Structure formats: C-alpha cells, structure tokens
Short mmCIF file of C-alpha atoms and ligand atoms in Angstrom, two decimals:
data_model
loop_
_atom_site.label_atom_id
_atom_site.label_comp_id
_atom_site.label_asym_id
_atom_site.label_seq_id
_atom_site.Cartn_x
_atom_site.Cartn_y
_atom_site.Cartn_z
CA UNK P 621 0.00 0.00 0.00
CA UNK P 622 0.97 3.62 -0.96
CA UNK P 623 0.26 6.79 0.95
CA UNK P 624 0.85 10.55 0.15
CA UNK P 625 3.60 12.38 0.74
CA UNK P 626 1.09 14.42 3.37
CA UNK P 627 0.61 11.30 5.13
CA UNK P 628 4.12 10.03 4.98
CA UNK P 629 5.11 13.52 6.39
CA UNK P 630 2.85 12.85 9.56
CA UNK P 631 4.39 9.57 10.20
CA UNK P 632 7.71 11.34 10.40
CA UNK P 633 6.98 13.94 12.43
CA UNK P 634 5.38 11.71 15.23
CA UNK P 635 8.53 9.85 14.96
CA UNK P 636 10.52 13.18 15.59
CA UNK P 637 12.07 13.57 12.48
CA UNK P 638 11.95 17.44 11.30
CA UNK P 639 9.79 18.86 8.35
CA UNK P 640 8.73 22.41 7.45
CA UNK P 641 5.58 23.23 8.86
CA UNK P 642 2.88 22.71 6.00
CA UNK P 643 -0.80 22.63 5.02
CA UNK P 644 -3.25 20.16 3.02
CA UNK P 645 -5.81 21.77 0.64
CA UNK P 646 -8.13 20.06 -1.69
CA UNK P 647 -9.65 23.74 -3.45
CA UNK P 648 -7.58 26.33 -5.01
CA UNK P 649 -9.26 29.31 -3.09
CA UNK P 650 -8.13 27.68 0.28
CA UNK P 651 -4.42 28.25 -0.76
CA UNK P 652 -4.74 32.01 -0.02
CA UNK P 653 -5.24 30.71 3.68
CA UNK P 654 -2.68 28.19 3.78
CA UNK P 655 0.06 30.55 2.49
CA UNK P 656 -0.66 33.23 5.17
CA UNK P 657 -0.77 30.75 7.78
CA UNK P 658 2.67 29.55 6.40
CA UNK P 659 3.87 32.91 7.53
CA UNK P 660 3.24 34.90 3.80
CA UNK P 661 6.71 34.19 3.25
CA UNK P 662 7.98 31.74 0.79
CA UNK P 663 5.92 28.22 -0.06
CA UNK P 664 6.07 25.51 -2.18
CA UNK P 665 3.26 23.66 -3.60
CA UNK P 666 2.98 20.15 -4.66
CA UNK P 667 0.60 17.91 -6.36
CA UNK P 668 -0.11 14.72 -3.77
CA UNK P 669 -0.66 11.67 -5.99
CA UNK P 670 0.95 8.17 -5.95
CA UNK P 671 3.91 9.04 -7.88
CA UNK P 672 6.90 10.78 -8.07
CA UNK P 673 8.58 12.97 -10.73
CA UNK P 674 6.63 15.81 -9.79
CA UNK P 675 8.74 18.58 -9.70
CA UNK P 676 10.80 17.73 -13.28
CA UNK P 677 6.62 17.43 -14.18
CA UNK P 678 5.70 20.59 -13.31
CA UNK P 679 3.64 19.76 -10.49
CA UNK P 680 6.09 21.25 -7.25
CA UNK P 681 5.92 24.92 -7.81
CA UNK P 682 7.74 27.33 -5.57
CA UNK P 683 4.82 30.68 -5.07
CA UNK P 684 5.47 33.64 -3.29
CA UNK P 685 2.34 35.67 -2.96
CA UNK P 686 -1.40 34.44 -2.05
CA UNK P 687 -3.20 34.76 -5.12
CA UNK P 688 0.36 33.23 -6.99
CA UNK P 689 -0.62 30.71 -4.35
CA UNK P 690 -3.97 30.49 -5.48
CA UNK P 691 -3.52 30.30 -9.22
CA UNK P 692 -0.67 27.57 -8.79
CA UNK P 693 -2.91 25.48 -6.84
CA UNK P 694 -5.84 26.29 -9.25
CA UNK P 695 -3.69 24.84 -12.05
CA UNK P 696 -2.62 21.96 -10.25
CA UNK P 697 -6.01 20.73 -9.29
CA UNK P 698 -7.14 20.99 -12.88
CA UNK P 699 -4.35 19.24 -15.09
CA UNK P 700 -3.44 15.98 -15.10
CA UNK P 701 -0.11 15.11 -13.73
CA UNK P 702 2.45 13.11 -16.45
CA UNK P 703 6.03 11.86 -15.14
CA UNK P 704 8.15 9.22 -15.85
CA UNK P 705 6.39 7.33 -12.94
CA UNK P 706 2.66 7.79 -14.87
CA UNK P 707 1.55 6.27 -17.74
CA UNK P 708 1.10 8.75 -20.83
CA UNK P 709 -2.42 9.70 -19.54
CA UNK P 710 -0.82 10.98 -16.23
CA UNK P 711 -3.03 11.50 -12.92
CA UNK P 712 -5.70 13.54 -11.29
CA UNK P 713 -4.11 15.81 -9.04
CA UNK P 714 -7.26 15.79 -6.10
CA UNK P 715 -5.04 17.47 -2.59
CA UNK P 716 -2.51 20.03 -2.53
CA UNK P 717 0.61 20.37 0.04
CA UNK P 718 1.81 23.26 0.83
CA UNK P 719 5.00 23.59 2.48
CA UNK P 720 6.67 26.46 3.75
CA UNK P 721 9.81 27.07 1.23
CA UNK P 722 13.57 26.53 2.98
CA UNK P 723 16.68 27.38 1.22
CA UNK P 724 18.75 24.69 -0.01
CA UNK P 725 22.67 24.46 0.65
CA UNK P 726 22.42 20.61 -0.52
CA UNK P 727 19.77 17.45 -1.19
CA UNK P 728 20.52 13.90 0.44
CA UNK P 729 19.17 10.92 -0.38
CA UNK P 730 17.94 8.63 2.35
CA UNK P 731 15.64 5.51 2.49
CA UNK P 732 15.11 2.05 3.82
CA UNK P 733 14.13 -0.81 1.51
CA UNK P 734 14.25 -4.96 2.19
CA UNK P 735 17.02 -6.34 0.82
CA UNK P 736 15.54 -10.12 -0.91
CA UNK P 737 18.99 -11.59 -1.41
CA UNK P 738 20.39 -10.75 2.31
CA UNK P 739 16.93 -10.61 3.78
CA UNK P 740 17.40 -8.09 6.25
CA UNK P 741 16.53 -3.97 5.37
CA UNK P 742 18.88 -2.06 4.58
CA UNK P 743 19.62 2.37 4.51
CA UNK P 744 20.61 3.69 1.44
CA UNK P 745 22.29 7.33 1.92
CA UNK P 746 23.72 9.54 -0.70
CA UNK P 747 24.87 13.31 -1.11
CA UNK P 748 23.32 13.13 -4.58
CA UNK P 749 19.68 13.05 -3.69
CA UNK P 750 16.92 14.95 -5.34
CA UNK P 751 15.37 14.57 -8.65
CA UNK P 752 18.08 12.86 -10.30
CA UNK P 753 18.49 9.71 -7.86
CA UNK P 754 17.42 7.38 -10.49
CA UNK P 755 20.44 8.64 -13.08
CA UNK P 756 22.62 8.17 -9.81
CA UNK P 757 21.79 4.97 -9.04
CA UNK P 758 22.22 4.21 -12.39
CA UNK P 759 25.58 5.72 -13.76
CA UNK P 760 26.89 6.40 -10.08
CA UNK P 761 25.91 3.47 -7.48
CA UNK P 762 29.34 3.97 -5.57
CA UNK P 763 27.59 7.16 -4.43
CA UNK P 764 25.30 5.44 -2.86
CA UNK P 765 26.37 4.22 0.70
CA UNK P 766 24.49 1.20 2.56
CA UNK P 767 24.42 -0.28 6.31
CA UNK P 768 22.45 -3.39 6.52
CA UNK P 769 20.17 -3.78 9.54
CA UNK P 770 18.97 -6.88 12.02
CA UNK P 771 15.08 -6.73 11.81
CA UNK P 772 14.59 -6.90 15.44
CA UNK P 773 17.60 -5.54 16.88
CA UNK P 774 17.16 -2.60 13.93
CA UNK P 775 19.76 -0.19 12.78
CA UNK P 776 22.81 0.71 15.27
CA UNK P 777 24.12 4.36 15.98
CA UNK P 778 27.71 3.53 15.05
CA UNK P 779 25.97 2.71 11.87
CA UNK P 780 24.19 6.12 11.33
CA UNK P 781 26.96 7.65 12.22
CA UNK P 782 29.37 5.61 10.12
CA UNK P 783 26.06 6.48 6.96
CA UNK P 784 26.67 9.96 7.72
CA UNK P 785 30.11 10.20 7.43
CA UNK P 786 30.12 8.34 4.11
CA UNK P 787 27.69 11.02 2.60
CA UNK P 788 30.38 13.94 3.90
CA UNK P 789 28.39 15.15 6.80
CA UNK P 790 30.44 16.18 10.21
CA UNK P 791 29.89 17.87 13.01
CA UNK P 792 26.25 18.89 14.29
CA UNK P 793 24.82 17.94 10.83
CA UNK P 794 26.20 14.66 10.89
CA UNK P 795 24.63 13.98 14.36
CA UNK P 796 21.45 15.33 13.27
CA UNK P 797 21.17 13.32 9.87
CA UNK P 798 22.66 10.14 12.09
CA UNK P 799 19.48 10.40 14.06
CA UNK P 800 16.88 10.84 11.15
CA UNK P 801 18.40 7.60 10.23
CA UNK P 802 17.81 5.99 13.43
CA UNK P 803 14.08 7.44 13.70
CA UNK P 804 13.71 6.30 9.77
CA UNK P 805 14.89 2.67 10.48
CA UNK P 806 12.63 2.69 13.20
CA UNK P 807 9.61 3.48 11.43
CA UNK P 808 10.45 1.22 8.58
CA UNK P 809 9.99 -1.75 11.27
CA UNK P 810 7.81 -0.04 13.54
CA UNK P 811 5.10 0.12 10.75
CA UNK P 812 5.95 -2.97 8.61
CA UNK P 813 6.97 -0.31 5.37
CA UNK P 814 8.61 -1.89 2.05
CA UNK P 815 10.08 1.08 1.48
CA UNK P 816 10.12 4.31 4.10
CA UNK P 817 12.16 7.35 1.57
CA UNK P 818 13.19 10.71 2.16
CA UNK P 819 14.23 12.48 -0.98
CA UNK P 820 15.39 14.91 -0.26
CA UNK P 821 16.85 15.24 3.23
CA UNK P 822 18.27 18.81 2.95
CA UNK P 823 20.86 20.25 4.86
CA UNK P 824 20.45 24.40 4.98
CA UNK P 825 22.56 27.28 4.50
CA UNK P 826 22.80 27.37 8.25
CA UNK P 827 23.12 23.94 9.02
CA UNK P 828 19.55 22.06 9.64
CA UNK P 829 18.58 19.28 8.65
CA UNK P 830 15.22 18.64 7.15
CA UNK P 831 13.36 16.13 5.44
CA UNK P 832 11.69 18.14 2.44
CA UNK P 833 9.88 14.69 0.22
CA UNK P 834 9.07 11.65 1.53
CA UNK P 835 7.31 8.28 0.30
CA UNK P 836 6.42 5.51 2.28
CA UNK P 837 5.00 2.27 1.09
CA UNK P 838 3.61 -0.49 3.37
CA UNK P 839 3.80 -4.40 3.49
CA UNK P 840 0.07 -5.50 2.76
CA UNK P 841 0.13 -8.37 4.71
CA UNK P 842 0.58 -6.38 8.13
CA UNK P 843 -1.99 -4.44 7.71
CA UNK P 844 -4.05 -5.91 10.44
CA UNK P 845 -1.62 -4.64 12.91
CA UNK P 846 -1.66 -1.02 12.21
CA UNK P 847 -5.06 0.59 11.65
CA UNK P 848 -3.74 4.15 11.49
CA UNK P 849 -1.70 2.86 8.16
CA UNK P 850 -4.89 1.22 6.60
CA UNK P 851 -6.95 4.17 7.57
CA UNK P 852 -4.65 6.03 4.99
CA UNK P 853 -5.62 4.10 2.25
CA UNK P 854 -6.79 6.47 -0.64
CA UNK P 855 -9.30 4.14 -3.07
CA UNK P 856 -8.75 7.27 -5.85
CA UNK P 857 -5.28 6.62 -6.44
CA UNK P 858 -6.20 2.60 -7.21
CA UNK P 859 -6.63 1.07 -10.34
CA UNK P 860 -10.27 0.54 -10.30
CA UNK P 861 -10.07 -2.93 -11.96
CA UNK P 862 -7.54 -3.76 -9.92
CA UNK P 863 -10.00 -2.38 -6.39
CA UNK P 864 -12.60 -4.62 -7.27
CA UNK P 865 -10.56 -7.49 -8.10
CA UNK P 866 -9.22 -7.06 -4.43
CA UNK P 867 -12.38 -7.31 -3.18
CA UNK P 868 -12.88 -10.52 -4.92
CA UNK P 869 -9.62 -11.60 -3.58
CA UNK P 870 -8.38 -11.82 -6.90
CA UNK P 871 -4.72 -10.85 -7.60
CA UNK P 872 -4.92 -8.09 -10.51
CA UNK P 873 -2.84 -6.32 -12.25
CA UNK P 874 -3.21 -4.10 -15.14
CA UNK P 875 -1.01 -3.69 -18.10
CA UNK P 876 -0.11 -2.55 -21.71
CA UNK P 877 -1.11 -5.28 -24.05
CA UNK P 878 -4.04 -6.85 -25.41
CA UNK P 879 -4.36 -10.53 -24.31
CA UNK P 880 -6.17 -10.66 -21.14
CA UNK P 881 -5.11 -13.69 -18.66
CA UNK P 882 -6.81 -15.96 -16.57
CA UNK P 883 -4.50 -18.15 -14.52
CA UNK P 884 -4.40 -20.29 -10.71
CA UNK P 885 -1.08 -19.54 -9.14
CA UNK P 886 0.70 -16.80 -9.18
CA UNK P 887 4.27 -18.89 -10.49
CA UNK P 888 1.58 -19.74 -13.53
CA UNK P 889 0.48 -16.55 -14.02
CA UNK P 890 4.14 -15.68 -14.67
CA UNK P 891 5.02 -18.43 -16.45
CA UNK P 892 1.99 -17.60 -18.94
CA UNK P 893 2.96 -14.28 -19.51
CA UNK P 894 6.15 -15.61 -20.46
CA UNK P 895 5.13 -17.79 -22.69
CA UNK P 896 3.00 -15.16 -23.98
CA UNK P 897 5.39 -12.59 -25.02
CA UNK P 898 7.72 -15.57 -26.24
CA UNK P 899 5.35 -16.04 -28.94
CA UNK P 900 4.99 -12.22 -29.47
CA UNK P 901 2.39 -10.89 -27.76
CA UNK P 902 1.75 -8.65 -24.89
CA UNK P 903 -0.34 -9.52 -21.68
CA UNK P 904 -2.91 -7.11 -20.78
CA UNK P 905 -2.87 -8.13 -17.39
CA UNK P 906 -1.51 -10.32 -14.28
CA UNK P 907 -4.77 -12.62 -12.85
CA UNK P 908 -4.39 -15.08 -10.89
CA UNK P 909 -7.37 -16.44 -9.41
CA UNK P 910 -6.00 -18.36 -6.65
CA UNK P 911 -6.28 -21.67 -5.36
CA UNK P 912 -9.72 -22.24 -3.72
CA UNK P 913 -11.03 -20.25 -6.63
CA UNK P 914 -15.09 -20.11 -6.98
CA UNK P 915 -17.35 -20.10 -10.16
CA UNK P 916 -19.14 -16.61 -8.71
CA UNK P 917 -14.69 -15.26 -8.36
CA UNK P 918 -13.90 -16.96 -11.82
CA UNK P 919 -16.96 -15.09 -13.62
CA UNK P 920 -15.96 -12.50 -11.94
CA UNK P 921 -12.48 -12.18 -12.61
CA UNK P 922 -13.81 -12.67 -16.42
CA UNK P 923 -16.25 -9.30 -16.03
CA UNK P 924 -13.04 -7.52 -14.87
CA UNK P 925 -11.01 -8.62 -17.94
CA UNK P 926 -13.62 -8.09 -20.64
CA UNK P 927 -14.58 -4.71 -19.20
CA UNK P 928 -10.99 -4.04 -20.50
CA UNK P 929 -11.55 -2.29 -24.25
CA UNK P 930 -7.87 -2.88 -25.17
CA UNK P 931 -8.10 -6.81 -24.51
CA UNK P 932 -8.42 -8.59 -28.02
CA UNK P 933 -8.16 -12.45 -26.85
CA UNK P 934 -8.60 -14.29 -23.85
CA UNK P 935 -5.76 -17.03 -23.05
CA UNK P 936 -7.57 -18.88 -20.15
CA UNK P 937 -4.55 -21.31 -18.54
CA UNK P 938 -5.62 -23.61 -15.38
CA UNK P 939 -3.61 -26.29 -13.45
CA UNK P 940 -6.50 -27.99 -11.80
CA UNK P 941 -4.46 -28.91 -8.17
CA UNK P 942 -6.48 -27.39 -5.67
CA UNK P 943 -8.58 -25.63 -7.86
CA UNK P 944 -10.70 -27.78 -9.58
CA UNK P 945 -10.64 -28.06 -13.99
CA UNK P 946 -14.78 -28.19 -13.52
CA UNK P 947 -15.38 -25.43 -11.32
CA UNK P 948 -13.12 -23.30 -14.19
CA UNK P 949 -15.43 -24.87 -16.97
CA UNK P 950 -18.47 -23.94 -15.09
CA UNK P 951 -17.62 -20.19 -14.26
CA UNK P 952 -16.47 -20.06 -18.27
CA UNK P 953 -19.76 -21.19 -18.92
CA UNK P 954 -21.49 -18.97 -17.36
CA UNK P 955 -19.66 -16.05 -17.83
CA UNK P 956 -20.22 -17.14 -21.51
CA UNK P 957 -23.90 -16.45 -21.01
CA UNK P 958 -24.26 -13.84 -18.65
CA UNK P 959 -21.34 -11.53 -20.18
CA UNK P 960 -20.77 -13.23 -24.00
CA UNK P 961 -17.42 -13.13 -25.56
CA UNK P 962 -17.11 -10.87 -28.41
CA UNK P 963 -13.31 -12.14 -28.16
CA UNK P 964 -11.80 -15.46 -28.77
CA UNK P 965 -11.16 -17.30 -25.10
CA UNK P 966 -8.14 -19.68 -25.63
CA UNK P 967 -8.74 -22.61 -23.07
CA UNK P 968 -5.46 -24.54 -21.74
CA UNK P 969 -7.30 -26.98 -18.94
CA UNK P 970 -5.11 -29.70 -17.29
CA UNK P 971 -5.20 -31.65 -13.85
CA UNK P 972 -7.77 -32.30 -11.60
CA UNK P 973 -11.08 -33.00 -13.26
CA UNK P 974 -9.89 -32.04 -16.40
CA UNK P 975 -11.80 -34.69 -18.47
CA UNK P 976 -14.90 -33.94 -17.03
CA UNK P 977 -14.10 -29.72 -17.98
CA UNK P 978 -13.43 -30.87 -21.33
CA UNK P 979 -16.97 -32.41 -21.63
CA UNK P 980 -18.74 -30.10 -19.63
CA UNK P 981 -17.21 -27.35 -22.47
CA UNK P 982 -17.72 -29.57 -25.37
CA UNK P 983 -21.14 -30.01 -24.47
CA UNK P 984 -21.73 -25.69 -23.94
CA UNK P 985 -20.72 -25.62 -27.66
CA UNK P 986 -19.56 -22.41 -27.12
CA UNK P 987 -18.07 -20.65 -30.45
CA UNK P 988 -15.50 -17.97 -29.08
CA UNK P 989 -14.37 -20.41 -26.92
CA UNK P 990 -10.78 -22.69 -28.62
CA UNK P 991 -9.50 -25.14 -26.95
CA UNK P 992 -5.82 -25.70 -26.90
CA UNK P 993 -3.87 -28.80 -26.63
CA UNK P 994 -1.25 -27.72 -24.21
CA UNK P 995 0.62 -24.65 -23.38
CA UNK P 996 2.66 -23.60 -26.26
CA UNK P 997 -0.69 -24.57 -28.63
CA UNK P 998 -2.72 -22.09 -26.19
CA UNK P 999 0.18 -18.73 -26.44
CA UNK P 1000 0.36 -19.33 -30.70
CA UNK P 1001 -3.38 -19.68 -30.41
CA UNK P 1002 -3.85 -16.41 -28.83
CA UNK P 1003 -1.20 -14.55 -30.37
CA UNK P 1004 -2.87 -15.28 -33.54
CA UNK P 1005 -6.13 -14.72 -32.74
CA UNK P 1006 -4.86 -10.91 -32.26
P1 ADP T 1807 9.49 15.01 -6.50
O1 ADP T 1807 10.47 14.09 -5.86
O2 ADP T 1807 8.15 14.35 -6.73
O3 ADP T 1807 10.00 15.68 -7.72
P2 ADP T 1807 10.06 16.86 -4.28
O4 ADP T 1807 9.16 17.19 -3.14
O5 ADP T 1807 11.25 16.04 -3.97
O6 ADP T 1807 9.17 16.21 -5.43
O7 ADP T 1807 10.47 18.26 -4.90
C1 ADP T 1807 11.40 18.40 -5.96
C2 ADP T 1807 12.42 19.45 -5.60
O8 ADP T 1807 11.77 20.68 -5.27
C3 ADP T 1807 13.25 19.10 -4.39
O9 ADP T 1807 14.35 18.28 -4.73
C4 ADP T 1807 13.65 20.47 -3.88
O10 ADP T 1807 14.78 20.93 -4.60
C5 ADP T 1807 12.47 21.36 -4.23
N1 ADP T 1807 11.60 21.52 -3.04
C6 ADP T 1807 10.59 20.74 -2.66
N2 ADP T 1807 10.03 21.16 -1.50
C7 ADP T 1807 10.70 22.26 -1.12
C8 ADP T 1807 10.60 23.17 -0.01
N3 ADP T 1807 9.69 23.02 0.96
N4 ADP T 1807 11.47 24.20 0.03
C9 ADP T 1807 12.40 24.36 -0.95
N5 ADP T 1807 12.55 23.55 -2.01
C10 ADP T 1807 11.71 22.51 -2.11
MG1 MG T 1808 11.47 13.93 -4.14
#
C-alpha cells in the first residue's frame, strides 16, 4: 500500500524527524489561507498523488504571494499530472501540500528498503539526492552508501553515524542526519513499510537538517496490525479494476497489451505471460485467481477482464491442483452467457477433473471459446487470434 507524501510527512513527524511546517488543501481558493498561515513568506506547492517525478513534471511549484498561491494550486487541481512514474495519460491531481519554502545548501538521499537476497533492510544514503536519484543509481551506485540492519535488533548508531560520514556530513549535521536515520529505520519496522524514503533530506545554509519529500509504502500483509496505516488508504489513487478485483480476492494487475489472462497460481500466471510474449504478444494483465477459486470469483475475474476495451483475446490457462478443472469450466460457462465473448477465449485446462471440464465445455458448444492442446498450442493460439 501507498500513501501521500502528506501522510508520509505525519508519520515522520510523530517519529521526531523534522519537516517544514505545512498545510493540506483540496480547493484552489483555500491556498490564499494556507500561504498566510505559512507565515506569507515563501511556499512551495505540490501535487499529492501516488507518484513521483513531480517537480521535473511541473507539479512542485515554488509561489510567493497568495493569489500566486492560489492560481498555482488552481492549475494543479485541474491538469493531469504526467512523469516518468505515470503512464502517458498521467493522474488527477485531487489534494494540494503546501509547504513552507527553505533554502537549499544541498539534497541527500535517504531511504530504507528490504534487501531479498540478504533478507534483512537495509539504509541507502547519498549526497546526490533529489530529482536525479534514479540517473545516480544508475551511472553512479558507488555514491550510494548502505548499512544493513537486524530486523529486530534494527539499525545501530555507530551505523548512522558511520552512513553519515560516508555522505560527507560532520559535526552537528552529521549527528542530526545520524538520528533521522535511526528514527527512519525505526519506522520502517515499527510500521511494517517496504520502502520508508526521504528524498530529499536537505541540509540548509545554516546547518539544519530537514526532510523536504518523503514516500512511504507499506507491506500489505501487516496491515491488520496497524489501523492508522490502513486508515490512509486512498481508493482514488487505485486502479479501479484492480480495487474490485481485491475485493474478490483476486490478484490483478493491469497492463499494456491486449491478451487478457486468466491463470491459478501466481508462479503460472508468470510463467503464462512468459510464454506469452515468447510467442509475441503482450499480456494485458496479471490474474491469478487463486487456489480455492469459486465459479461466482472466476466469472468474476472474467467481467473484470472483458470490461478491458484494449483486450483482443482471452488465453484462459488452469492447473487444476487445488482448484478444480470443472469449477473453471463452469464459471467459463457462465460467464459465456451472462457476459458473452465478443473475443476469442483460448482454453489450456489440465489436472484435476480435467476430463470432465473438457466435456462439460464440449457439451456448452460455445463458439468464441478454442481449446488448446497444451501450453505452447494455447500462447500461438492467442497470439494469432490478435
Ligand atoms: P518530487 O520528488 O516528486 O520531484 P520533491 O518534493 O522532492 O518532489 O520536490 C522536488 C524538488 O523541489 C526538491 O528536490 C527540492 O529541490 C524542491 N523543493 C521541494 N520542496 C521544497 C521546499 N519546501 N522548500 C524548498 N525547495 C523545495
Ligand atoms: Mg522527491
């Protein structure tokens, strides 16, 4: 799960790490306010959607008057936000930060992350932070400096402090970035995050240290445990296939191409996709329907599909092991009816209860659905077919 940068910003100052004062606002009028409560100095304003890129989009704009404030916000609220995080239809900008401006002497880079092949977190730090972390990462990595954490016992001062001197921080700075670190680690296990960021951590002309961006993102599966996390779940930033596929318990995911999949097991799912694109074609989307899969979730996860305009063939690909080959046949059946394919379906059945599927189909006489013989027959089936 995702949260805005407002959000993220709360979560760091009830852990104590510093952030310019700052103000939410969903209408352009109510920036007048906000900027005058800032202090009528200097603020900047910034689009608060699920992705970043903002400010190289257009969408973090330094203001210095109220009705500056005002049309800035106005203008924000109104366009669509495209970065190199959005697709080329970009995002509705719906809530506004405003932050009160500080002057910059240099941008850090800080975040925690799980590493998968040590499996423990680790800190990332860098004296190149800011917009161009990515190109960093990328061309530079040696400027980025790393301390790997135990999950309990979490990350250890000499290790902030050893993160702090590796980015070229001394002095006062260096123990006031050292203990951002320590609150950040904290917070990445305190609230089960898979990735807690601050980009950038600034250091000012006269020495403070501030965290000016930040984006958290939290582990789904600990959710449970920390109802102030799920109560900042934002529905407007989701997918909305990929909502009500959730609450289905269906695992969607939406993407570029045009053959829509229908798959038990995640490994499958993958493997199809594969397949897929090995025969030249392009999924339209990650489904997997799970194990203990029922006809009313199978039809289901077949609405969700077809209500996709860009999906020109079906490849439908079950390994009947705890889902069962006739429940599948049943729930294509019906969707067949209740929905009708306009689009070819491209059946791969095998396992449990297959023979039985195969009849039950056979007997449906369905005409957009084909029937494959095995896998590879099923991907040059549907890669045909569009
Ligand atoms: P994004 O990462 O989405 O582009 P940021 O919030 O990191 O958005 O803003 C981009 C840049 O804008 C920052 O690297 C910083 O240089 C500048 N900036 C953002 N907030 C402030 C602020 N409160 N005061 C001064 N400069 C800021
Ligand atoms: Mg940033």
């Amino acid at each position: 799960m995702k949260v805005h940068e407002y959000q993220a910003r709360a979560l760091m100052e009830s852990a104590g790490i510093p952030v310019p004062p700052s103000e939410v606002i969903e209408v352009a009028d109510d920036a007048a306010a906000a900027f005058q409560k800032l202090g009528g100095g200097k603020a900047v304003i910034k689009a608060q959607v699920h992705a970043g890129g903002r400010g190289k989009a257009g969408f973090v704009k330094l203001v210095d008057s109220s009705q500056e404030a005002v049309e800035s916000a106005g203008w924000m609220l109104s366009n669509r936000m495209v970065s190199n995080q959005t697709g080329p239809d970009g995002i509705a900008v719906r809530k506004l930060l405003m932050a009160g401006a500080v002057d910059i002497a240099r941008e850090y880079y800080l975040s925690v992350v799980l590493d998968r092949a040590k499996r423990v977190p680790v800190m990332m730090a860098s004296a190149e932070g800011g917009v161009e972390i990515e190109e960093v990462a990328a061309t530079n990595p040696d400027a980025i400096k790393k301390a790997w954490f135990h999950p309990h016992l979490g990350l250890q001062p000499f290790q902030a402090i050893g993160l702090a001197a590796a980015i070229g921080l001394r002095g006062a700075q260096a123990k006031a970035a050292s203990k951002i670190m320590l609150q950040l680690g904290r917070l990445f296990l305190d609230k089960d995050c898979s990735l807690a960021e601050i980009n950038p951590l600034i250091a000012t002309p006269d020495g403070e240290i501030l965290a000016i961006d930040a984006k958290f993102n939290f582990d789904d599966s600990a959710d449970f445990r920390h109802k102030d996390v799920a109560a900042m779940f934002d529905p407007s930033e989701e997918n909305p296939a990929e909502l009500r596929a959730k609450e289905h318990n269906l695992s969607y995911i939406a993407l570029d191409g045009n053959i829509g999949c229908l798959v038990n097991g995640a490994g499958l799912a993958m493997s199809t996709m594969d397949i897929i694109k090995l025969h030249g074609g392009e999924p339209a989307n990650f489904l997997d329907v799970g194990g203990s899969v029922t006809p009313e979730g199978a039809v289901e996860a077949f609405r969700i599909i077809l209500a996709d305009d860009a999906v020109k063939a079906v490849l439908v690909n079950i390994f009947g092991g705890i889902a069962r080959c006739d429940v599948i046949a049943d729930a294509l059946i019906k969707a067949a009816r209740e929905i009708g394919f306009q689009i070819p379906v491209v059946v791969r059945l095998e396992g449990t209860n297959v023979e039985i599927a195969r009849k039950m189909l056979a007997e449906a006489n369905i005409e957009a659905l084909k029937p494959a013989a095995d896998l590879t027959d099923a991907a040059r089936q549907v890669c045909a077919a569009v």
